[in-house]
Short mmCIF file of C-alpha atoms in Angstrom, two decimals:
data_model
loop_
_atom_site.label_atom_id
_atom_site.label_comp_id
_atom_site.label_asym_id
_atom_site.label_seq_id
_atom_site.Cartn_x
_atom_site.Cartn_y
_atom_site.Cartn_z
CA UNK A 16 -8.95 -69.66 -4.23
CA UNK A 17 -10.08 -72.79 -6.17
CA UNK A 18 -12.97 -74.15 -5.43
CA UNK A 19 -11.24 -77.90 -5.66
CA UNK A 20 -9.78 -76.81 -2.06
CA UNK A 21 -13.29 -77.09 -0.42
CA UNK A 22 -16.10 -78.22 -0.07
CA UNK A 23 -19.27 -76.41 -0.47
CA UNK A 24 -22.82 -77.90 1.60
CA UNK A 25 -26.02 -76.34 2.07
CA UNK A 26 -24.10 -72.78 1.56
CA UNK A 27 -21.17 -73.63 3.83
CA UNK A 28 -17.47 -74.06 2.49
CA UNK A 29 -15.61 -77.16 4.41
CA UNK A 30 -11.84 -76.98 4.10
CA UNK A 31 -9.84 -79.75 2.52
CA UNK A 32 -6.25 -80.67 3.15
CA UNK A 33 -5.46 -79.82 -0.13
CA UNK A 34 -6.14 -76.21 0.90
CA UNK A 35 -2.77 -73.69 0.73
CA UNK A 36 -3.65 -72.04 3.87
CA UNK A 37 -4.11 -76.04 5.25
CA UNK A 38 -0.98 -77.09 4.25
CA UNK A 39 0.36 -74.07 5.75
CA UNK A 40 -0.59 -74.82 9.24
CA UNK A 41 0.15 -78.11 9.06
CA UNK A 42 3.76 -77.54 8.41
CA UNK A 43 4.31 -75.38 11.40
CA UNK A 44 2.50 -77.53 13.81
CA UNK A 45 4.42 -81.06 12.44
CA UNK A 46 2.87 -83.79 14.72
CA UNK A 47 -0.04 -81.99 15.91
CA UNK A 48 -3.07 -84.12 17.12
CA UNK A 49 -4.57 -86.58 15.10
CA UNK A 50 -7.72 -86.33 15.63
CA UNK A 51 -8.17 -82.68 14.59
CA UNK A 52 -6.98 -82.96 11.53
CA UNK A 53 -9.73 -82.72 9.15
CA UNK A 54 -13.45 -81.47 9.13
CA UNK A 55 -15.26 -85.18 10.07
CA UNK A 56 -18.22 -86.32 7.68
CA UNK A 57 -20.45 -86.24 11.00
CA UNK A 58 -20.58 -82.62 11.33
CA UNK A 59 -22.21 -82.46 7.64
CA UNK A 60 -24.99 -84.90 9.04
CA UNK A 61 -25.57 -83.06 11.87
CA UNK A 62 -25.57 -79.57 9.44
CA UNK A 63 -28.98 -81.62 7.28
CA UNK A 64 -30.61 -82.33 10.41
CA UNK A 65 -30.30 -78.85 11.57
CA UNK A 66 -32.01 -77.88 8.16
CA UNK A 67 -35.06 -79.95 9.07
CA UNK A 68 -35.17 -79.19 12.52
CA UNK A 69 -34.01 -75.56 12.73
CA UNK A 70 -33.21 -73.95 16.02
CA UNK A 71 -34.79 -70.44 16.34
CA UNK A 72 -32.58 -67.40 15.78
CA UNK A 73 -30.16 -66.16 18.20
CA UNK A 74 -30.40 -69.52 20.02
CA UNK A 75 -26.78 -69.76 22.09
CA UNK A 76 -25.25 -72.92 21.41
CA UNK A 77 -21.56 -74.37 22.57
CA UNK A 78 -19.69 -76.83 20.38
CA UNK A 79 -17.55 -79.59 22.06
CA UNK A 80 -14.85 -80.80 20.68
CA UNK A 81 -15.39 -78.74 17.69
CA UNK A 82 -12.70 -79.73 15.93
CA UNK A 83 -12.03 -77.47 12.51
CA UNK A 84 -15.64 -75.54 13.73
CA UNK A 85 -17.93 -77.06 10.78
CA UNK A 86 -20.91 -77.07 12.70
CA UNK A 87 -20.65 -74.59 14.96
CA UNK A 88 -20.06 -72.02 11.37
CA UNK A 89 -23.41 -73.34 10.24
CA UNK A 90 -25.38 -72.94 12.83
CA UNK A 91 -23.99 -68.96 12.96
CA UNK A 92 -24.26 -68.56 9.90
CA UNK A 93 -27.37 -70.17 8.74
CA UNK A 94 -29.54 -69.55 11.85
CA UNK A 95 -28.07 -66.56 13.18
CA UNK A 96 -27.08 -68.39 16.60
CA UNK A 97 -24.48 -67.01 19.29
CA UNK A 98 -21.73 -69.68 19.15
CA UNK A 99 -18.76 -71.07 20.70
CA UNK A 100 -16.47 -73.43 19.47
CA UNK A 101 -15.01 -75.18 22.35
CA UNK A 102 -11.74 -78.38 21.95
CA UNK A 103 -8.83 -80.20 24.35
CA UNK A 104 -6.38 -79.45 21.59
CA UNK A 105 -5.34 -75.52 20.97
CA UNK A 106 -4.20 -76.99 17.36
CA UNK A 107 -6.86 -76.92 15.50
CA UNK A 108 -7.60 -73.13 16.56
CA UNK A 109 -6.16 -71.79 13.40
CA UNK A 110 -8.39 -74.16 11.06
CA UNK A 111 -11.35 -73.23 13.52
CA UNK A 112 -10.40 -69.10 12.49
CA UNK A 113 -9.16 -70.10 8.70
CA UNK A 114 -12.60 -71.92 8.15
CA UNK A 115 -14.93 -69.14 10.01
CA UNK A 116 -13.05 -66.52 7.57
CA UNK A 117 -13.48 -68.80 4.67
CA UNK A 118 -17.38 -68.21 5.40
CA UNK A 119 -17.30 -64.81 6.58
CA UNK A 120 -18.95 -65.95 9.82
CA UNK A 121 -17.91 -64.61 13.97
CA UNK A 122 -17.71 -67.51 15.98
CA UNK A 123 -15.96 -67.69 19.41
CA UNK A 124 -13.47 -70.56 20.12
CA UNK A 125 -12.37 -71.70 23.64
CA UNK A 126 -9.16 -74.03 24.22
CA UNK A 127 -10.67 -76.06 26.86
CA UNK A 128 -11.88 -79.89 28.49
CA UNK A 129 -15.49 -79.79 28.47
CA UNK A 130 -15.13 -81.78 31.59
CA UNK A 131 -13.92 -78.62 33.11
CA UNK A 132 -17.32 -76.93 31.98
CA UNK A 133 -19.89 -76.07 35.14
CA UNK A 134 -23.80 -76.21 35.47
CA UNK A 135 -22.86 -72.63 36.09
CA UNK A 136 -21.65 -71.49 33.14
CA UNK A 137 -23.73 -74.29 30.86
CA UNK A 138 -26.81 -72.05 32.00
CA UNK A 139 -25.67 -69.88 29.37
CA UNK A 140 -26.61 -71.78 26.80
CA UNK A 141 -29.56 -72.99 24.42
CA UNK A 142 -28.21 -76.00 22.32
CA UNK A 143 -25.22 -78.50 23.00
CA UNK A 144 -24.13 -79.61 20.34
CA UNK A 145 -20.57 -82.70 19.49
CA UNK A 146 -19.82 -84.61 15.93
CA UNK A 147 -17.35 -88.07 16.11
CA UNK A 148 -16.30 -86.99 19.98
CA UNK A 149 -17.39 -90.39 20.96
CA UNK A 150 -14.33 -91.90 19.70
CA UNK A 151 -12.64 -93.97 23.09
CA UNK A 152 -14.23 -96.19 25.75
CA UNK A 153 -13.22 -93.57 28.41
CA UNK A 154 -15.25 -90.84 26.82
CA UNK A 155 -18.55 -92.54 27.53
CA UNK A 156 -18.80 -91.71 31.67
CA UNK A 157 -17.03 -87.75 30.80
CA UNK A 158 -19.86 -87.37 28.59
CA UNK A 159 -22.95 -88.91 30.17
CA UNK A 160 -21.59 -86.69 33.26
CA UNK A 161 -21.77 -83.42 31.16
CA UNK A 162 -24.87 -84.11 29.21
CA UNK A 163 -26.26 -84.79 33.10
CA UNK A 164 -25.14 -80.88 33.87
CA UNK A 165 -26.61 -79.24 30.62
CA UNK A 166 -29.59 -81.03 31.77
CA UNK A 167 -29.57 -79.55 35.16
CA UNK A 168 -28.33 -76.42 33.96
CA UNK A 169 -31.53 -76.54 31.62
CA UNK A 170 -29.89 -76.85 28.56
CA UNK A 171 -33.21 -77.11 25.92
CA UNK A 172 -31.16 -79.25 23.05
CA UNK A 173 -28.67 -81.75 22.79
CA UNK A 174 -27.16 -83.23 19.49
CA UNK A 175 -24.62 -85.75 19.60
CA UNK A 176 -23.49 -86.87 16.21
CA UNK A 177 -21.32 -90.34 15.20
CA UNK A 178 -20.90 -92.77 12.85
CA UNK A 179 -21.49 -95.62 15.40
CA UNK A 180 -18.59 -96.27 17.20
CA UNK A 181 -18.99 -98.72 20.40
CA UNK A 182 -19.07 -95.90 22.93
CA UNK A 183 -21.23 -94.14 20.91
CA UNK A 184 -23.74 -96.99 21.57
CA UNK A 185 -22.83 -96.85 25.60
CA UNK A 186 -23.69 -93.53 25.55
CA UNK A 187 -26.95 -94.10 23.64
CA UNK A 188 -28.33 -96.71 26.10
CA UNK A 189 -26.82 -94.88 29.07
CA UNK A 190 -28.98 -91.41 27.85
CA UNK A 191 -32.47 -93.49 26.48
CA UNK A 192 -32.67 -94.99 30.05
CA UNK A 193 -31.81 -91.76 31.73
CA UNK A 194 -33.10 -89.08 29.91
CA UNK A 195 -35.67 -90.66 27.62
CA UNK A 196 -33.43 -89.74 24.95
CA UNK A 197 -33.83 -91.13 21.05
CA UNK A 198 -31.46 -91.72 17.97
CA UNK A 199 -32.20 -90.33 14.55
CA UNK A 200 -30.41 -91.78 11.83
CA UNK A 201 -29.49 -89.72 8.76
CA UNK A 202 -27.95 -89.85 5.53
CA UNK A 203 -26.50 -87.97 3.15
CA UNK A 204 -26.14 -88.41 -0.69
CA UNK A 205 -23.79 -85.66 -0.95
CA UNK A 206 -20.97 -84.18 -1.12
CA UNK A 207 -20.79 -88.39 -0.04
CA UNK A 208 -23.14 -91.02 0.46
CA UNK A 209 -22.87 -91.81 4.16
CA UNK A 210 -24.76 -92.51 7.10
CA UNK A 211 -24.69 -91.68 10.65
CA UNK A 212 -26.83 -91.66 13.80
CA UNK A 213 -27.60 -88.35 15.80
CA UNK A 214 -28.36 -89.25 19.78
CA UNK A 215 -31.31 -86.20 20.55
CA UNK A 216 -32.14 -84.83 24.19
#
């Protein structure tokens, strides 16, 4: 494989579209969701503030909205955590699997709501963690609601990575007046120069 069809970051290789295996997918599953499409540039700013702020080994940690799995392979691999990969859309399983093989990295993936998700069974874990899934104006009260049951459920670490969209913002304010909660912000010279804000709990 060439390396010009990913992208390699603090020892993890991101997929690009340009990628045969990619491409592949994509033409069986013409018109899948947009929004899965790609690994987003907030899950590599959420991967450099993991590197500063480690979590311990074997810390259990669920991914929302994981998308193509980009953090949730880091954190396995890296740290040695227990994690789950968990998104609405059962499309972008097979980039979640390609891109866990592509990094010979176990990670488990659930085709699921997080809304759906109980204090029950968020007891279970250490670390929530979501990258650019505050995206729409009706994601704000879903979210604030689940952070509010990891919370309960005693959940030690929330991360909640964006690039500062409006609900993003909501959610912020909604969390700091709730929760106490703060908002690093973080950037990245490479493999861009960006900038994006993590909200911490």
């Amino acid at each position: 494989m060439k390396k010009a069809h990913h992208i390699e970051y603090l020892g993890i290789k991101a997929l690009k579209s340009s990628h045969p295996e990619v491409r592949k997918i994509k033409r069986v599953q013409a018109g899948h969701s947009a929004h899965g499409n790609k690994v987003w540039r907030s899950s590599f700013v959420l991967m450099d503030y993991l590197t500063t702020y480690p979590p311990a080994k074997g810390t259990r940690v669920l991914d929302i909205g994981c998308g193509w799995g980009l953090s949730a392979i880091f954190m396995a691999k890296r740290f040695n955590c227990h994690v789950t990969g968990m998104d609405i859309d059962d499309s972008v399983a097979p980039y979640f699997s390609l891109q866990a093989h592509l990094n010979d990295c176990e990670v488990d993936f659930q085709q699921r709501d997080f809304e759906s998700l109980k204090k029950t069974e968020l007891k279970a874990y250490n670390y929530l963690i979501g990258a650019d899934i505050c995206f729409w104006d009706e994601m704000t009260g879903p979210l604030l609601k689940l952070i509010s049951r990891a919370r309960n459920a005693q959940v030690a670490t929330i991360l909640i990575a964006d690039p500062g969209r409006p609900p993003f913002w909501e959610l912020v304010d909604l969390c700091a007046k709730k929760f106490g909660s703060n908002v690093v912000t973080r950037r990245l010279e490479q493999p861009w120069r960006t900038e994006k804000y993590i909200l911490v709990i």
